[in-house]
PDB file of C-alpha atoms in Angstrom:
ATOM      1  CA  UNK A   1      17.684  48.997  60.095  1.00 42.00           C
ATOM      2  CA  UNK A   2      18.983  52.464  61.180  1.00 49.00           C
ATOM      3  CA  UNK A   3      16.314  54.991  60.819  1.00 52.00           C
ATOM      4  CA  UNK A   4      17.823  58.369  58.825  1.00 52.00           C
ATOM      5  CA  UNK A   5      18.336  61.241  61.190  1.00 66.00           C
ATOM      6  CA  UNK A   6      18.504  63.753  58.283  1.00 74.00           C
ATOM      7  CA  UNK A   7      16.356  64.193  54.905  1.00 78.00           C
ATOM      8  CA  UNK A   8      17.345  66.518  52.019  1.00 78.00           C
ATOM      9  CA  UNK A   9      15.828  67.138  49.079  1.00 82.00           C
ATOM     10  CA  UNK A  10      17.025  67.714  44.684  1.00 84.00           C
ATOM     11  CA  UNK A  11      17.685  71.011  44.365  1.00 87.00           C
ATOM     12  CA  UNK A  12      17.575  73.172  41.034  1.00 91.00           C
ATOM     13  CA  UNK A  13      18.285  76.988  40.523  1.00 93.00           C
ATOM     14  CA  UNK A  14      15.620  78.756  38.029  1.00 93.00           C
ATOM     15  CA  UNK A  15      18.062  79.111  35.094  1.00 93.00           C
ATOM     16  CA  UNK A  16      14.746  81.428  33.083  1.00 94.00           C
ATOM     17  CA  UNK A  17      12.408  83.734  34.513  1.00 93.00           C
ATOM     18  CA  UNK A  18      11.149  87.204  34.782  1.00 94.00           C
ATOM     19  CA  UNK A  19      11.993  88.267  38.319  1.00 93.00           C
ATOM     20  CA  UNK A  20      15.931  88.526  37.340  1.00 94.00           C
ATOM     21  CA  UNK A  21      17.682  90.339  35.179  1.00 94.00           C
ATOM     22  CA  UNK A  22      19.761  87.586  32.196  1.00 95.00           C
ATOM     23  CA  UNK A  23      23.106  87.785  33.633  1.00 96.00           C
ATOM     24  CA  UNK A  24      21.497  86.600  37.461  1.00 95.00           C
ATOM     25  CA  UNK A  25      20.199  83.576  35.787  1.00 95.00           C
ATOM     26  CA  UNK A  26      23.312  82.661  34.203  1.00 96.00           C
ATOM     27  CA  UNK A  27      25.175  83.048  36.934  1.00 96.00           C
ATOM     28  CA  UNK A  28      22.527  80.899  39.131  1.00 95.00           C
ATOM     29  CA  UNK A  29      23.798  78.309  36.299  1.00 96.00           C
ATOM     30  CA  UNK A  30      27.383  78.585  37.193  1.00 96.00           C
ATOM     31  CA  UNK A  31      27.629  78.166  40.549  1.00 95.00           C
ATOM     32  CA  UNK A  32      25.045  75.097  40.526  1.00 95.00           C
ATOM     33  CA  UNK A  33      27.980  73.614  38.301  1.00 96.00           C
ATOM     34  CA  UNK A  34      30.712  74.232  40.502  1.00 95.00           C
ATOM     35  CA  UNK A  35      27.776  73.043  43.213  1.00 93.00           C
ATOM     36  CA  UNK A  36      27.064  69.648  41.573  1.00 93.00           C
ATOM     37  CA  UNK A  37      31.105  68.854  40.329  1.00 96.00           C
ATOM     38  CA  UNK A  38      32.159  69.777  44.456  1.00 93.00           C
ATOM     39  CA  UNK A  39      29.631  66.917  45.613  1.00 90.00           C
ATOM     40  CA  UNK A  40      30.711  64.873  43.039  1.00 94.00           C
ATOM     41  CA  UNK A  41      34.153  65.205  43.436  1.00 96.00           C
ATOM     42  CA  UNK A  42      34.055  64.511  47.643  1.00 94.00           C
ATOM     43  CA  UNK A  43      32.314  61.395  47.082  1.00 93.00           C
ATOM     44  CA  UNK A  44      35.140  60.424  44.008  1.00 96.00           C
ATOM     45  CA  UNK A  45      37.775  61.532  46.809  1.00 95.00           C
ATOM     46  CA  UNK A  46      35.971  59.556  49.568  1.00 94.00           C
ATOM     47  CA  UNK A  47      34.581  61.644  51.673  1.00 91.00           C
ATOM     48  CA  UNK A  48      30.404  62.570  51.996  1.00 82.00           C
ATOM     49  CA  UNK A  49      29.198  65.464  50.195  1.00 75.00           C
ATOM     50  CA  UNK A  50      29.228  68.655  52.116  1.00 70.00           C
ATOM     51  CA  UNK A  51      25.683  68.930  52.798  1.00 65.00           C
ATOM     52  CA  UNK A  52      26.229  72.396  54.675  1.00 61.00           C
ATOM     53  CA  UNK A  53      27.473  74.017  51.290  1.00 66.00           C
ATOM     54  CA  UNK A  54      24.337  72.838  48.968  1.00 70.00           C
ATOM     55  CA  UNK A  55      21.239  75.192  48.979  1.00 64.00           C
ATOM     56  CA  UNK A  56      18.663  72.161  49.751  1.00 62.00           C
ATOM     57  CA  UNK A  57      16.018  71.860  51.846  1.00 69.00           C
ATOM     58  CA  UNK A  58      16.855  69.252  54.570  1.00 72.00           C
ATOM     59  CA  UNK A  59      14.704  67.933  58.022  1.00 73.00           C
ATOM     60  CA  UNK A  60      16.189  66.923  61.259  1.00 73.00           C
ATOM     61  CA  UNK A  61      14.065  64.399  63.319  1.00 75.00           C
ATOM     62  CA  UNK A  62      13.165  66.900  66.660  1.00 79.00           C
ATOM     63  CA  UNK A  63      15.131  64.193  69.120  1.00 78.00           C
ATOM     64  CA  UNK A  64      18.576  65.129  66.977  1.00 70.00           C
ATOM     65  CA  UNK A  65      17.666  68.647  66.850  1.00 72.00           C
ATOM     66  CA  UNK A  66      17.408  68.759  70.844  1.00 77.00           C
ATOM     67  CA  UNK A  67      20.477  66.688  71.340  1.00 74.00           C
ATOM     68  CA  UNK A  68      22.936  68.396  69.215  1.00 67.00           C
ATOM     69  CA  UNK A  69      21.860  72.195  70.513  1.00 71.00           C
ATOM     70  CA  UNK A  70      19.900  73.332  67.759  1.00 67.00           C
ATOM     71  CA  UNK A  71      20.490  73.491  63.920  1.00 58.00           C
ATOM     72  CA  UNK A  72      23.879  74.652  63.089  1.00 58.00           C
ATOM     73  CA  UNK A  73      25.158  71.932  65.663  1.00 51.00           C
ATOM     74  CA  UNK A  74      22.766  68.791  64.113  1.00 47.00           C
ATOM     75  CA  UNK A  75      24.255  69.605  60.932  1.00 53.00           C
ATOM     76  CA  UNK A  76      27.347  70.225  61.177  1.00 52.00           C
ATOM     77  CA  UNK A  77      28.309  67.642  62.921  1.00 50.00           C
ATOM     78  CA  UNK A  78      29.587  64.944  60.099  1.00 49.00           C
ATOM     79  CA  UNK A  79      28.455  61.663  61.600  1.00 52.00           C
ATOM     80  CA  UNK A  80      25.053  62.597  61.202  1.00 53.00           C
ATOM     81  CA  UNK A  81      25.764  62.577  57.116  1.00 55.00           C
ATOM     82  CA  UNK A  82      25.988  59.092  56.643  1.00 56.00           C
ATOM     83  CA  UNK A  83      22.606  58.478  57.869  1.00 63.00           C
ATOM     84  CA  UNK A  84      20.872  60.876  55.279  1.00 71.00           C
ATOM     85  CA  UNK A  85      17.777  59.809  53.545  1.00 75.00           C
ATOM     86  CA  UNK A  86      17.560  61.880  50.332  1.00 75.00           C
ATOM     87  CA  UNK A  87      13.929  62.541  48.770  1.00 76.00           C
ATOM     88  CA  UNK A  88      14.626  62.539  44.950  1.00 77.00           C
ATOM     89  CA  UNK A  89      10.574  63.327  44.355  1.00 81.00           C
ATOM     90  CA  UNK A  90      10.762  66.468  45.499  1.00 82.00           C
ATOM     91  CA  UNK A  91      12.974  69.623  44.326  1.00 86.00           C
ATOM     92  CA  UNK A  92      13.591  72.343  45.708  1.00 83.00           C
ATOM     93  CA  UNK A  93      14.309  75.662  43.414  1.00 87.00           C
ATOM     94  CA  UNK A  94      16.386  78.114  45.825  1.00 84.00           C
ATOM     95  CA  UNK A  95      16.238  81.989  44.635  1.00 86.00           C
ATOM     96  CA  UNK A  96      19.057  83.223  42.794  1.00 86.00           C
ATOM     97  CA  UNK A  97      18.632  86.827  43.901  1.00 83.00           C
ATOM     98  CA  UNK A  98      21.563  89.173  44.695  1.00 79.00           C
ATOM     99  CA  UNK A  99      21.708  89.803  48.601  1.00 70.00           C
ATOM    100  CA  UNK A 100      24.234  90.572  51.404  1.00 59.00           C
ATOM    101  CA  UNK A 101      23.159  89.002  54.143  1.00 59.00           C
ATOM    102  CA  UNK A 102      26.137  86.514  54.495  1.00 60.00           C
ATOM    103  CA  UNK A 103      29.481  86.747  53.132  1.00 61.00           C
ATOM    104  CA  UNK A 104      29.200  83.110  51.534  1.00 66.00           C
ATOM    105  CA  UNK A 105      26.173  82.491  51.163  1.00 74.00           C
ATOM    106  CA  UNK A 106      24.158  82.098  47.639  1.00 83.00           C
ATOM    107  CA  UNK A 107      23.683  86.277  46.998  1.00 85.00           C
ATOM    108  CA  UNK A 108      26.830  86.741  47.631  1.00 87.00           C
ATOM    109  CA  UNK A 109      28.327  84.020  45.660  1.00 90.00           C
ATOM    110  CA  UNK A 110      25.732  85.258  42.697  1.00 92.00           C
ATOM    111  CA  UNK A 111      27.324  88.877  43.144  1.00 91.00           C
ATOM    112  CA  UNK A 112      30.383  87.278  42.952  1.00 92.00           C
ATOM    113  CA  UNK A 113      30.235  85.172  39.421  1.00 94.00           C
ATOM    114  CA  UNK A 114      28.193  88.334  38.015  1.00 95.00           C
ATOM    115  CA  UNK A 115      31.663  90.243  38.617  1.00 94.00           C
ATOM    116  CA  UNK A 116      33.677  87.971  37.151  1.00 94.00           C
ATOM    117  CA  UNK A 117      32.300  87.810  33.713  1.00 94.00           C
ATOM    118  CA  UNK A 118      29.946  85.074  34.955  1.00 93.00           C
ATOM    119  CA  UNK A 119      32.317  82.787  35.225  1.00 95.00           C
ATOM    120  CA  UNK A 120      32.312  80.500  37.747  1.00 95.00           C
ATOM    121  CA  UNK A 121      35.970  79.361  39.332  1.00 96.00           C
ATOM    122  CA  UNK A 122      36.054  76.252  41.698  1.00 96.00           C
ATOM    123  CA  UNK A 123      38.408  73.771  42.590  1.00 97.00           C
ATOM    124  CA  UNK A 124      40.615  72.395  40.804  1.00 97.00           C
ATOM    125  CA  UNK A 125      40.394  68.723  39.505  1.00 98.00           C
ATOM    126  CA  UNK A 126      43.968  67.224  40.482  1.00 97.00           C
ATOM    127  CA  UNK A 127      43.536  68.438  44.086  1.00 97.00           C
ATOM    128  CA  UNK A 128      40.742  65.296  44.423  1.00 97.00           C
ATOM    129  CA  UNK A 129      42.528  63.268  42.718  1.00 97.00           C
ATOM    130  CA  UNK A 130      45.929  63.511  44.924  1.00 95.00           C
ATOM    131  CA  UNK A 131      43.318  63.473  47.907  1.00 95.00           C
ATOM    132  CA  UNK A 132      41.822  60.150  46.107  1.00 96.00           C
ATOM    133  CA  UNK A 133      45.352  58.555  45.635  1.00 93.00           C
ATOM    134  CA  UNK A 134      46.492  59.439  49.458  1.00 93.00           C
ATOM    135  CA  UNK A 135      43.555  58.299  51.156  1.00 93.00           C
ATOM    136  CA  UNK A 136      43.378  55.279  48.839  1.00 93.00           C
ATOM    137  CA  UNK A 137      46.541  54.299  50.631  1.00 91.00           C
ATOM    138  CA  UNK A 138      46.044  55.657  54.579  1.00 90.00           C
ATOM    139  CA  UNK A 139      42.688  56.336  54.687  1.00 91.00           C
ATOM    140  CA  UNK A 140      41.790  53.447  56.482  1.00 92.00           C
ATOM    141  CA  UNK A 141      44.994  53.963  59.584  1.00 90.00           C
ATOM    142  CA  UNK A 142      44.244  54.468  62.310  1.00 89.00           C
ATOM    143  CA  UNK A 143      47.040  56.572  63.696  1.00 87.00           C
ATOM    144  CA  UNK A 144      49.291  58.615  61.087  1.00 84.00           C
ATOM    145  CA  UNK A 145      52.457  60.199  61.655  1.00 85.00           C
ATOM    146  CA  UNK A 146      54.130  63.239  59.409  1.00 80.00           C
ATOM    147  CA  UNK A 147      57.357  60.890  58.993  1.00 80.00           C
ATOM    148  CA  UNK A 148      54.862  58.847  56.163  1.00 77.00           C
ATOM    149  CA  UNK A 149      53.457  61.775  54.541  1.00 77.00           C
ATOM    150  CA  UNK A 150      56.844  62.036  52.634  1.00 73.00           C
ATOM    151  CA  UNK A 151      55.908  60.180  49.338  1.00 76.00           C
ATOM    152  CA  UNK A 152      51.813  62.027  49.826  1.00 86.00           C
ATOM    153  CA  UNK A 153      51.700  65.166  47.824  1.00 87.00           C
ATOM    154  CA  UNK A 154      53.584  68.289  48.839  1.00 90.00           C
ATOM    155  CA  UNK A 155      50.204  70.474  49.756  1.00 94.00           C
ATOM    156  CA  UNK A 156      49.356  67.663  52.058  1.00 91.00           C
ATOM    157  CA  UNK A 157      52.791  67.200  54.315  1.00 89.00           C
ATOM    158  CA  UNK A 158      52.878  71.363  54.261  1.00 92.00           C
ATOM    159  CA  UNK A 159      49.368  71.727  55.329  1.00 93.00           C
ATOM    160  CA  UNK A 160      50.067  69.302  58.459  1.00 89.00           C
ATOM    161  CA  UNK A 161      53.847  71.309  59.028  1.00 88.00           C
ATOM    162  CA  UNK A 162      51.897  74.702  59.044  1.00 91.00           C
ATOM    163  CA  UNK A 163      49.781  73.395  62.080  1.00 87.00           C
ATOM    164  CA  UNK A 164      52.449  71.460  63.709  1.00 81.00           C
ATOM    165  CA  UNK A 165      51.088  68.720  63.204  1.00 81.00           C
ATOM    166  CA  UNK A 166      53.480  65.506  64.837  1.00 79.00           C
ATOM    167  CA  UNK A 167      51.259  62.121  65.102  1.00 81.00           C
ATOM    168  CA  UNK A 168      47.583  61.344  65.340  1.00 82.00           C
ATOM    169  CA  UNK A 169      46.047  58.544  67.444  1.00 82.00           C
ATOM    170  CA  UNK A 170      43.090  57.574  66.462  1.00 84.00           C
ATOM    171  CA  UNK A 171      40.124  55.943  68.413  1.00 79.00           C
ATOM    172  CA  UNK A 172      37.120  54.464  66.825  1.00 83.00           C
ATOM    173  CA  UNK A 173      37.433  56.701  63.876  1.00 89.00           C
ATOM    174  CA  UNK A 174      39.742  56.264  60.347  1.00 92.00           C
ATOM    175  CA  UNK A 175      42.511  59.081  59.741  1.00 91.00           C
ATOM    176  CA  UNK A 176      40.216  59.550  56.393  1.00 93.00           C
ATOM    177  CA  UNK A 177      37.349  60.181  58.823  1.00 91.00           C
ATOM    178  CA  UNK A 178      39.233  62.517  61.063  1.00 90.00           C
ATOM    179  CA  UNK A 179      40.657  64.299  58.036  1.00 92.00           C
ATOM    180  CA  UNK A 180      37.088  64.938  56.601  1.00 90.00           C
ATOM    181  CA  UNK A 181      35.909  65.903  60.314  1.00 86.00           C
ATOM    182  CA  UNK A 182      38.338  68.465  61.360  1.00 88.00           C
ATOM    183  CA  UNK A 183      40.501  69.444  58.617  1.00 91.00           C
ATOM    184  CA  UNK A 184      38.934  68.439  54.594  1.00 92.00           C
ATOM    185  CA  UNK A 185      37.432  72.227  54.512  1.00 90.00           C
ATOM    186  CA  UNK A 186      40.544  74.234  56.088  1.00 93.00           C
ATOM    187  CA  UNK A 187      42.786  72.027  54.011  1.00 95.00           C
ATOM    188  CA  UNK A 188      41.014  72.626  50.787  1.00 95.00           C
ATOM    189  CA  UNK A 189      41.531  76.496  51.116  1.00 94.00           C
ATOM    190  CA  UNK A 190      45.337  75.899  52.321  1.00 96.00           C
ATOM    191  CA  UNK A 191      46.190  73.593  49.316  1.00 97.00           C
ATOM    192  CA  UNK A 192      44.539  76.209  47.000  1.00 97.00           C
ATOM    193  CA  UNK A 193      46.276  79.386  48.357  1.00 96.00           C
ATOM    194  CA  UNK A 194      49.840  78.004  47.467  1.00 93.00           C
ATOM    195  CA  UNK A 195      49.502  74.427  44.947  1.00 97.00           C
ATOM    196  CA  UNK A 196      46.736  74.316  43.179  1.00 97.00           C
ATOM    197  CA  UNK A 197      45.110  77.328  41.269  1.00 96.00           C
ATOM    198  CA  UNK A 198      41.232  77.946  40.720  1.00 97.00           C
ATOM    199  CA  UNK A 199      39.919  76.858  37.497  1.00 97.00           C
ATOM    200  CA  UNK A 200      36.760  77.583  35.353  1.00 97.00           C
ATOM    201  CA  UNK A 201      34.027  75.845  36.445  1.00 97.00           C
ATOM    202  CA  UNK A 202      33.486  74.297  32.884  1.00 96.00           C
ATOM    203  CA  UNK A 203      37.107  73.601  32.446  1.00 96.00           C
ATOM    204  CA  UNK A 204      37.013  71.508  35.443  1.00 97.00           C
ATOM    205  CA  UNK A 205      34.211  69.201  34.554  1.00 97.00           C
ATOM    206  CA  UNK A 206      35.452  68.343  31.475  1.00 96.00           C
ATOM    207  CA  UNK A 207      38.819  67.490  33.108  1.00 96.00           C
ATOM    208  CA  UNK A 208      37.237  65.718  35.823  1.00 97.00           C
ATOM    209  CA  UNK A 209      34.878  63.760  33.877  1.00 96.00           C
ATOM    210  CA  UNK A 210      37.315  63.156  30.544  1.00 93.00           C
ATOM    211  CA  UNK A 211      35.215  60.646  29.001  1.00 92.00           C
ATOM    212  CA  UNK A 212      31.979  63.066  28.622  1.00 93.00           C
ATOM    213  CA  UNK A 213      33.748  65.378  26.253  1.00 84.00           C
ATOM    214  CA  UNK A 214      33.004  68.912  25.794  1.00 85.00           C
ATOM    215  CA  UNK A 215      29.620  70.340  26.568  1.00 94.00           C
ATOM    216  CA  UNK A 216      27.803  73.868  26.992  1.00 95.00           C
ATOM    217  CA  UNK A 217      27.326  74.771  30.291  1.00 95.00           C
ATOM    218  CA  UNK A 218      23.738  73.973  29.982  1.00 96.00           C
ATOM    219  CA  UNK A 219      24.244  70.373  29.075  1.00 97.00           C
ATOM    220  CA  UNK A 220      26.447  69.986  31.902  1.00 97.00           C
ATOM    221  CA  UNK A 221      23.893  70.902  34.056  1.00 96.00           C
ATOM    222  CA  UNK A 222      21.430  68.790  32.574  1.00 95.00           C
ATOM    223  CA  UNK A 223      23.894  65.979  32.620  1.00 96.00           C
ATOM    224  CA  UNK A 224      24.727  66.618  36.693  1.00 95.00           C
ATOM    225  CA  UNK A 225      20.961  67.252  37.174  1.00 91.00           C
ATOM    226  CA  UNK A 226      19.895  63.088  36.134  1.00 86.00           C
TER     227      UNK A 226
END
């Protein structure tokens, strides 16, 4: 049996507390929806959550942290994510206080909602569903060529036009895998720019999951949370 390289943990923002003002709280609740409904909505598409984006607390074995060149490189490299052993007994509660110190990361995202309202807007629901129905249907290739991305959906044949894109061979690797490797995050910015807009976090989920019906955003998060 393979032995995991990587372990990550549950994670839950404080949604209560005395160390933050109401509206940080609330907006800690928002993005840990639009959080939860991204990782379920790459798995739904077919591709492995993007472990790089969740505020978790994850090990790397020491022999995969010298081989890959430190940190960044162990985890960001994808075929490392389908060996991850995830430790549901222990959670970890990440702070949702308003900092700077990168332009994506959790303060800055928290700034961000607090802004807006505290509304939370993420990705919208038909853009994993197209991916879903595409990759359904080439995911497993191994070589692709933009003359049979013609009946795909229009995002995906301009995304591979704007980076000249002609043919892919493939080795040992799937085109889905190759996708997901070198193009799922670039693409998902692309197809958002131009064919699919940004949607409320809430309105999403309940799109996305249709048969739940409508629910507070608290209840979603308990929902996403079991």
């Amino acid at each position: 049996r393979t032995v995991p390289r990587i372990c990550r943990t549950e994670f839950a923002f404080p949604l209560t507390g005395i160390d933050f003002e109401d509206k940080v709280y609330e907006a800690a609740l928002q993005y840990e929806l639009h959080l939860r409904y991204l990782e379920k909505a790459y798995v739904y598409a077919g591709f492995q959550p993007n472990l790089a984006s969740l505020p978790i607390s994850i090990a790397v074995d020491a022999e995969v942290y010298q081989k890959r060149g430190g940190w960044s490189s162990a985890l960001g490299n994808s075929d490392l994510l389908h060996d991850v052993f995830v430790l549901n007994s222990t959670v970890v509660s990440p702070s949702p206080r308003v900092a700077g110190c990168q332009p994506h990361g959790t303060g800055a995202t928290i700034k961000s909602i607090i802004k807006n309202k505290g509304i939370a807007l993420t990705y919208h629901p038909d853009f994993f569903f197209d991916l879903k129905v595409f990759f359904d249907k080439h995911g497993s290739d191994k070589e692709i060529v933009l003359d049979k991305l013609v009946d795909c959906p229009k995002a995906i044949s301009a995304y591979f036009e704007s980076i000249d894109f002609e043919d892919c061979q493939l080795n040992e690797e799937t085109f889905l895998e190759y996708f997901e490797k070198v193009h799922l995050e670039k693409y998902l910015e692309f197809a958002h720019e131009d064919f699919y807009e940004k949607v409320e976090v809430l309105v999403a989920l309940s799109t996305f999951f249709r048969d739940v019906g409508e629910l507070s955003d608290r209840d979603w998060l308990l929902w996403l949370r079991r």
